[in-house]
Tab-separated table of N, CA and C in Angstrom:
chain	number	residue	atom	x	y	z
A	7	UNK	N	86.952	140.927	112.925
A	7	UNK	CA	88.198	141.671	113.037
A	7	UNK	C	88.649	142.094	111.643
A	8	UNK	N	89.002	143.782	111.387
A	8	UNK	CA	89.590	143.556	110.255
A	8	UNK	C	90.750	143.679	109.968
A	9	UNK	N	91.048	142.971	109.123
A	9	UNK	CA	92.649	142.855	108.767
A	9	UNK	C	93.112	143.926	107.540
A	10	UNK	N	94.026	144.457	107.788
A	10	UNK	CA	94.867	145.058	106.610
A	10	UNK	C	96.209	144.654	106.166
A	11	UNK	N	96.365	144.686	105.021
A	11	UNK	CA	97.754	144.312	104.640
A	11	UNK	C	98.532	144.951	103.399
A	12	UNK	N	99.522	145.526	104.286
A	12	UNK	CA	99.983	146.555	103.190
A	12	UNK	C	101.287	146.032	102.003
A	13	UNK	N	101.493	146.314	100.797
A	13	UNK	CA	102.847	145.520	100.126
A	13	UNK	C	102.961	147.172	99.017
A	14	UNK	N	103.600	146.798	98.251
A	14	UNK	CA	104.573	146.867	97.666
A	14	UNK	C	105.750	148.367	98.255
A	15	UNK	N	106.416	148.045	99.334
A	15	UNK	CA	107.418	148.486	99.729
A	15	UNK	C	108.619	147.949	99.038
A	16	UNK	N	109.956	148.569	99.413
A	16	UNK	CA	110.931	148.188	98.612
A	16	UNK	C	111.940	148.828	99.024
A	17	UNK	N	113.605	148.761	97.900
A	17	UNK	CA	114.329	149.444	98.375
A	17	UNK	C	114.295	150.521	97.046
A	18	UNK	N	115.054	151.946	97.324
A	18	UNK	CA	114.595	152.591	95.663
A	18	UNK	C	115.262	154.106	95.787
A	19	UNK	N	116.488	154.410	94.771
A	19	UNK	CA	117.238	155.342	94.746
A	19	UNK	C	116.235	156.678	95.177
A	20	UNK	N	117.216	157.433	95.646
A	20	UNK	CA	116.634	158.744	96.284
A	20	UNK	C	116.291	159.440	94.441
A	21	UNK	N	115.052	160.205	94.774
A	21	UNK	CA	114.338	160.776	93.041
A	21	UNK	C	113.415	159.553	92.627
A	22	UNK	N	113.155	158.418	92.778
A	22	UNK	CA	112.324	157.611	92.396
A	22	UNK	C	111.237	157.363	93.070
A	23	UNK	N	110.224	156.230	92.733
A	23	UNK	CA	108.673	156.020	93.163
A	23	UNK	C	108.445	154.515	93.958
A	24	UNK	N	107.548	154.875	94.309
A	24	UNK	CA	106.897	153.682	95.251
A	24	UNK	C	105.342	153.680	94.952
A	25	UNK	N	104.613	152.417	94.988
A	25	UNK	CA	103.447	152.832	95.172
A	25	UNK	C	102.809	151.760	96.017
A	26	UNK	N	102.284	151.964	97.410
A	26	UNK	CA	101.582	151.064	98.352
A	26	UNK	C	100.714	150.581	98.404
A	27	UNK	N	100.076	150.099	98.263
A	27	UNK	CA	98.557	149.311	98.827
A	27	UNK	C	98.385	148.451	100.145
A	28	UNK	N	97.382	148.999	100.162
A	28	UNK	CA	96.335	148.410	101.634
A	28	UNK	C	95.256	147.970	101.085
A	29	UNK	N	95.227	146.394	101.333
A	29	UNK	CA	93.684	146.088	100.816
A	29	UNK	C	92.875	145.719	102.227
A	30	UNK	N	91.991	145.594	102.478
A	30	UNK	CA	91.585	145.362	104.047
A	30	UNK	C	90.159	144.447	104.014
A	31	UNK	N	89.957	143.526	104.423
A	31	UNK	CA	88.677	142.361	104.698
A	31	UNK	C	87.936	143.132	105.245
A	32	UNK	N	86.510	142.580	104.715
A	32	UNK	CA	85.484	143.228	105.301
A	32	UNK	C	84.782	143.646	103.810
A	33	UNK	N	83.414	143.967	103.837
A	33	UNK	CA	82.062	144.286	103.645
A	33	UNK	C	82.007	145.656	103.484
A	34	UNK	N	82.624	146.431	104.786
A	34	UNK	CA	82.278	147.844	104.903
A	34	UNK	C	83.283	148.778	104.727
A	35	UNK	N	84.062	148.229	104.232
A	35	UNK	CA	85.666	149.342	103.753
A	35	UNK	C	85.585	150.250	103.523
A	36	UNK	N	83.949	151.012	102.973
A	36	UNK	CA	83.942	151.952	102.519
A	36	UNK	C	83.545	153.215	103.807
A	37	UNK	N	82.989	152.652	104.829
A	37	UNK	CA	82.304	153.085	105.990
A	37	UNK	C	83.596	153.459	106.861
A	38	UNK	N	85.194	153.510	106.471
A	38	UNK	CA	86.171	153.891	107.230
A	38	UNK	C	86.860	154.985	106.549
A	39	UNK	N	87.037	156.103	107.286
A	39	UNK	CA	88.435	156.706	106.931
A	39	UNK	C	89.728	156.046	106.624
A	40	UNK	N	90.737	155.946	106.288
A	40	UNK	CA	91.726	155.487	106.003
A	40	UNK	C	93.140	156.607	106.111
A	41	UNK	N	93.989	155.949	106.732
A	41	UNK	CA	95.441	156.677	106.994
A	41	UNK	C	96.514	155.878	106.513
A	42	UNK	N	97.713	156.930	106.388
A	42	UNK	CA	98.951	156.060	106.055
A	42	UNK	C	99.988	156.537	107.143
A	43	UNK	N	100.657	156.105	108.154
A	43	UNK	CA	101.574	156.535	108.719
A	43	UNK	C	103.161	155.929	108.398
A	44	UNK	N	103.745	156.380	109.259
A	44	UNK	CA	105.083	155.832	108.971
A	44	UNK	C	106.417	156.114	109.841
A	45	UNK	N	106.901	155.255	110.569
A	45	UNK	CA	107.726	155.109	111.790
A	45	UNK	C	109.481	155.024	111.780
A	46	UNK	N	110.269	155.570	111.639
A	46	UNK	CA	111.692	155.176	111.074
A	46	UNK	C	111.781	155.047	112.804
A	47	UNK	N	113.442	154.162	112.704
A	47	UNK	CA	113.901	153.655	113.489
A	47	UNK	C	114.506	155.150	114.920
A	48	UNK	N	113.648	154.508	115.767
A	48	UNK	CA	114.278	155.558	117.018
A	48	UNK	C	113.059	156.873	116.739
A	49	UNK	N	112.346	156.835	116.007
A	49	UNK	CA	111.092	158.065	116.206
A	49	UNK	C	109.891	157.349	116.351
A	50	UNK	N	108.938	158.177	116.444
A	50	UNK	CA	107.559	158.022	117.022
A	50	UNK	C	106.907	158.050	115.664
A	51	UNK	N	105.575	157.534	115.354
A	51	UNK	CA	104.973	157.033	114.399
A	51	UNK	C	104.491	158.704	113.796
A	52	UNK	N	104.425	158.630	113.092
A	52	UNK	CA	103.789	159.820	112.174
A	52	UNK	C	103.250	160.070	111.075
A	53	UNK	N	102.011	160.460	111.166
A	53	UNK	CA	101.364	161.085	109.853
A	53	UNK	C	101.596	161.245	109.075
A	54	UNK	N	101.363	160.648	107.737
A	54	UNK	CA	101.636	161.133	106.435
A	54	UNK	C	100.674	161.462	105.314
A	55	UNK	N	99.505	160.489	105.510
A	55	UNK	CA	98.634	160.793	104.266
A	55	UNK	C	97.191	160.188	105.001
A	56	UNK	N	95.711	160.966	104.688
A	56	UNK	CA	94.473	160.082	104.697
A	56	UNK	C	93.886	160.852	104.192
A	57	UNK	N	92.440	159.942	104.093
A	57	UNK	CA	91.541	160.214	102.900
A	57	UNK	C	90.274	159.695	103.508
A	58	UNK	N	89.273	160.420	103.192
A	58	UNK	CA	87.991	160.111	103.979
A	58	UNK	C	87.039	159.140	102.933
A	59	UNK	N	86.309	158.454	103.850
A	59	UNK	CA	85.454	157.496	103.326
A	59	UNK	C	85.055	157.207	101.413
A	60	UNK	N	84.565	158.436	101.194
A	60	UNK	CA	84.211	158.637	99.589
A	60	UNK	C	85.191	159.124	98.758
A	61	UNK	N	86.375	159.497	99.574
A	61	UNK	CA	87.693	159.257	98.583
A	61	UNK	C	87.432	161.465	98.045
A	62	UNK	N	86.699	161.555	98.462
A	62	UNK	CA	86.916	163.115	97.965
A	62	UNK	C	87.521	164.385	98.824
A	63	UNK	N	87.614	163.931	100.342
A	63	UNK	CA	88.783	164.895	100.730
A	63	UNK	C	90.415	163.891	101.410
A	64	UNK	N	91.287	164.846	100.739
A	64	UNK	CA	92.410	164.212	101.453
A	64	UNK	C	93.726	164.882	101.905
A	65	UNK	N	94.728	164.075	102.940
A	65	UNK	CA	94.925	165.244	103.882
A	65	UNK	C	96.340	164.632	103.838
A	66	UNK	N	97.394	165.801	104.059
A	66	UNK	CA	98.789	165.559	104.117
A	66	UNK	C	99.825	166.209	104.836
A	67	UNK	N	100.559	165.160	105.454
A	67	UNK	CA	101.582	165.956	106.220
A	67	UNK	C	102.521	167.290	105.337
A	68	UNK	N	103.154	167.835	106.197
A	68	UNK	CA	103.578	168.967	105.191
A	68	UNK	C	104.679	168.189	104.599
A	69	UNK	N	105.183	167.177	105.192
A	69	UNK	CA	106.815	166.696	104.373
A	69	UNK	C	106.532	166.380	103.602
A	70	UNK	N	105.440	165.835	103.361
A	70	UNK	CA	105.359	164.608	102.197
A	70	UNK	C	104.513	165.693	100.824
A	71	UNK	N	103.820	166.531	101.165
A	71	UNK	CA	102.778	167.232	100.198
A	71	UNK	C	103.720	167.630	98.661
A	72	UNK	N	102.589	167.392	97.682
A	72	UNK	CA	102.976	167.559	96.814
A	72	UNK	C	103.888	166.392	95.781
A	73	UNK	N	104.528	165.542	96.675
A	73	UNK	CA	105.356	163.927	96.283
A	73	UNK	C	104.514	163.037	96.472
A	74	UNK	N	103.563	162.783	97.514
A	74	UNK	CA	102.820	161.512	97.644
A	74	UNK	C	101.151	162.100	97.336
A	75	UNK	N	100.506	160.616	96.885
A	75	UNK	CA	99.165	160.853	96.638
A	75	UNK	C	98.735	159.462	97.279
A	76	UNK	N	97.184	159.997	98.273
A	76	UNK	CA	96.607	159.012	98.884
A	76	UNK	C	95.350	158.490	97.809
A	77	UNK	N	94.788	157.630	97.566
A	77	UNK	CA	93.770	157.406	96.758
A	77	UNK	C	93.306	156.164	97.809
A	78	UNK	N	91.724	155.727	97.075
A	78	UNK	CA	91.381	154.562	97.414
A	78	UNK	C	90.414	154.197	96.453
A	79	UNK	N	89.762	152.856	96.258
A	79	UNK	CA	89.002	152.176	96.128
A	79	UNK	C	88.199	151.590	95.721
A	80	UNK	N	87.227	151.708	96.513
A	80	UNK	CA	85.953	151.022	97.485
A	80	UNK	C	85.664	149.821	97.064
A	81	UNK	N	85.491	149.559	95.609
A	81	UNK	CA	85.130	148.532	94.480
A	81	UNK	C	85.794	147.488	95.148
A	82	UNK	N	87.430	147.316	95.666
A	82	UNK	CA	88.583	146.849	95.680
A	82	UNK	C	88.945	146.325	97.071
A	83	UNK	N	88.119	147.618	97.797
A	83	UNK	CA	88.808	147.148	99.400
A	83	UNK	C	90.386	147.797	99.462
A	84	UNK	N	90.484	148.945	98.723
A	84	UNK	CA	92.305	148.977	98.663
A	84	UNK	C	92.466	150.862	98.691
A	85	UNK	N	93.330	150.928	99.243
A	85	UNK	CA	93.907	152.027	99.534
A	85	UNK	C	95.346	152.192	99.208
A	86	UNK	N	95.646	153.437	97.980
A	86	UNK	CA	97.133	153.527	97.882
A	86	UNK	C	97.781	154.442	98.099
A	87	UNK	N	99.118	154.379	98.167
A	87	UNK	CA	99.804	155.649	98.377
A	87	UNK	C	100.936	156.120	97.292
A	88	UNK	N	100.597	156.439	96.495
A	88	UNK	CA	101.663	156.805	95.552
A	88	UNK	C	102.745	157.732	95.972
A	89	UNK	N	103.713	157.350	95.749
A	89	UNK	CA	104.759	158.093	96.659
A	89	UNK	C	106.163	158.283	95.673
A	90	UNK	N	106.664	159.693	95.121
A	90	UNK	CA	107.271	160.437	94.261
A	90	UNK	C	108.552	161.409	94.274
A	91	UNK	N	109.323	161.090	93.888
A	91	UNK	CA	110.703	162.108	94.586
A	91	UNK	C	110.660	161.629	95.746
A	92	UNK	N	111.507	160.447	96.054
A	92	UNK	CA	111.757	160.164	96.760
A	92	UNK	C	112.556	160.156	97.585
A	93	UNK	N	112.969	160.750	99.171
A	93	UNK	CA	114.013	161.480	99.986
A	93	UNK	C	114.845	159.897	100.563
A	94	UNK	N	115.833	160.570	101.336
A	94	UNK	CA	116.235	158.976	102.093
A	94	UNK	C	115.681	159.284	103.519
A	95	UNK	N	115.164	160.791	103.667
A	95	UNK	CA	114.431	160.963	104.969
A	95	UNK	C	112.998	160.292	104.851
A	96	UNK	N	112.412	159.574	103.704
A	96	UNK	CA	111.121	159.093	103.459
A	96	UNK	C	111.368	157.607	104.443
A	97	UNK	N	112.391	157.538	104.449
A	97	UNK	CA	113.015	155.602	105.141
A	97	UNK	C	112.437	155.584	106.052
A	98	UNK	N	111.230	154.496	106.108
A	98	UNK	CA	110.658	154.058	107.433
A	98	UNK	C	109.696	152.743	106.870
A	99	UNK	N	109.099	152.165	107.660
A	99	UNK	CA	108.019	151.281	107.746
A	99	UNK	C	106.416	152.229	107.967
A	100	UNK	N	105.975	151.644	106.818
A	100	UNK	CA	104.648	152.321	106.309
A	100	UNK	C	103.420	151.411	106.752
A	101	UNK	N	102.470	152.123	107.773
A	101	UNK	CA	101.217	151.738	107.370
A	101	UNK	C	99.947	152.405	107.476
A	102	UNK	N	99.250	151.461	107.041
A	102	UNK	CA	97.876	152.010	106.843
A	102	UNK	C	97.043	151.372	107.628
A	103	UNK	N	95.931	152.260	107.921
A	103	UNK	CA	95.196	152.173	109.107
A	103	UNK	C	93.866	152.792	108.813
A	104	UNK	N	92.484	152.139	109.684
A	104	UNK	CA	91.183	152.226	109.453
A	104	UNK	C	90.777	153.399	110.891
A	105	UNK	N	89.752	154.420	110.087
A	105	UNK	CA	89.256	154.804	111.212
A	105	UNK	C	87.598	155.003	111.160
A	106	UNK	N	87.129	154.818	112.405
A	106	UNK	CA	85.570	155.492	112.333
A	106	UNK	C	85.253	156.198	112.683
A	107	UNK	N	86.159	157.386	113.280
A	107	UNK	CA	85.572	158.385	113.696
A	107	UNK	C	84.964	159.391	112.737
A	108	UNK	N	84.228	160.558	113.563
A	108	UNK	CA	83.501	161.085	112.541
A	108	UNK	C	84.164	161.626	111.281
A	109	UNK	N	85.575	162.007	111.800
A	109	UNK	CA	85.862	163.030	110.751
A	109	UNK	C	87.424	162.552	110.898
A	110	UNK	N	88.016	162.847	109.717
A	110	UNK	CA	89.548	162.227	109.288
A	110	UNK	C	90.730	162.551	110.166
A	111	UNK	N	90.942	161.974	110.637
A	111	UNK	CA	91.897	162.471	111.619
A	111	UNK	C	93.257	162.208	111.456
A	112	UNK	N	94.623	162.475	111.981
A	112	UNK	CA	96.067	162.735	111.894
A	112	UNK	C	96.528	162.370	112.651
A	113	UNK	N	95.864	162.045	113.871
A	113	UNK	CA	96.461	161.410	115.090
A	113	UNK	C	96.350	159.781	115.104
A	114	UNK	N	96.912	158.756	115.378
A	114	UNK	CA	97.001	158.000	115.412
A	114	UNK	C	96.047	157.397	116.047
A	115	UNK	N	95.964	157.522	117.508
A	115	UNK	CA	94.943	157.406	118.462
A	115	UNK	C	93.179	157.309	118.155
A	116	UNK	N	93.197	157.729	116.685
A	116	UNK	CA	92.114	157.777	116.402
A	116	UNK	C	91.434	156.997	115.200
A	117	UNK	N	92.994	155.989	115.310
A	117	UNK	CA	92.633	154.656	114.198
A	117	UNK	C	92.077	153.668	114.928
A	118	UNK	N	91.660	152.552	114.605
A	118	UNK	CA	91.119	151.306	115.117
A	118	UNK	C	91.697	150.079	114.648
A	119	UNK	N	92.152	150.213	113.177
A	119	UNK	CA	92.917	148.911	112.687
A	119	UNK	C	93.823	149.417	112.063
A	120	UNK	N	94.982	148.706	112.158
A	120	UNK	CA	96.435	148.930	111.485
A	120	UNK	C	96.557	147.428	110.885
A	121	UNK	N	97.788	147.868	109.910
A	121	UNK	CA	98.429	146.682	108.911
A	121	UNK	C	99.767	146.433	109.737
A	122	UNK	N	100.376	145.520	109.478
A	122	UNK	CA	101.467	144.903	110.015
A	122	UNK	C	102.497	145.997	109.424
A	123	UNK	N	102.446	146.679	108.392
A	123	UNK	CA	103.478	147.410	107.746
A	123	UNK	C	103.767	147.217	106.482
A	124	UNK	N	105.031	147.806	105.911
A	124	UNK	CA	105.847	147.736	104.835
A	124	UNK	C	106.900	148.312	104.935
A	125	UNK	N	108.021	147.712	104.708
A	125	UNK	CA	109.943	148.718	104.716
A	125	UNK	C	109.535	149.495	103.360
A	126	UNK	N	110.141	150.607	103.274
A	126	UNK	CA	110.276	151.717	102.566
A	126	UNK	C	111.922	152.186	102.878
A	127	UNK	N	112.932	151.930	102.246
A	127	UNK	CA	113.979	152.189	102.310
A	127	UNK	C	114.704	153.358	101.004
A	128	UNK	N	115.144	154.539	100.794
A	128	UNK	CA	114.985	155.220	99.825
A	128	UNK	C	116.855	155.248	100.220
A	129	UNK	N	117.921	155.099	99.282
A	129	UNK	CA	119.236	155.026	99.500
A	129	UNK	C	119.557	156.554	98.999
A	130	UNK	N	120.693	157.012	99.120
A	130	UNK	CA	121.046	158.556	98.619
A	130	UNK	C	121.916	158.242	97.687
């Protein structure tokens, strides 16, 4: 089974940074796509950032483009999300998630392992 676990969430004036990690168990970390989603209270989970296996294509919701950067790895087992200008519409619980399908996907449905999360709280 693999596990992910995401940290450094926080609380953090609106205009400032965050930066996440997902490190995830396992051997083959490198053999997954990787996503970051993120759920505020009373909405449905949503897309924000992934990055395919070798770390050379990566893909972004339109809210977030341009403020956050997905990176990963492989060496490490870790996946981050650097996250920049920060909104108070960014406020949600963040995670990251493994996929194997062939090709990088945006939909949720098409992960296999998720992290328990992280609060991301951005104040105005």
């Amino acid at each position: 089974q693999r596990q992910l676990v995401e940290s450094g969430g926080g609380l953090v004036q609106a205009g400032g940074s965050l930066r996440l990690s997902c490190a995830a168990s396992g051997r083959t970390f490198s053999s997954y796509n990787m996503g970051w989603f993120r759920q505020a209270p009373g909405k449905e989970r949503e897309f924000v950032a992934a990055i395919s296996r070798g770390g050379s294509n990566t893909y972004y919701a339109d809210s977030v483009k341009g403020r956050f950067t997905i990176s990963r790895d492989n060496a490490k087992n870790t996946v981050y999300l650097q996250m920049n200008t920060l909104k108070p519409e960014d406020t949600a619980v963040y995670y990251c998630a493994a996929s194997f399908a062939a090709v990088v996907a945006v939909n949720p449905r098409e992960y296999n392992y998720w992290g328990q999360g992280t609060q991301v709280t951005v104040s105005s």
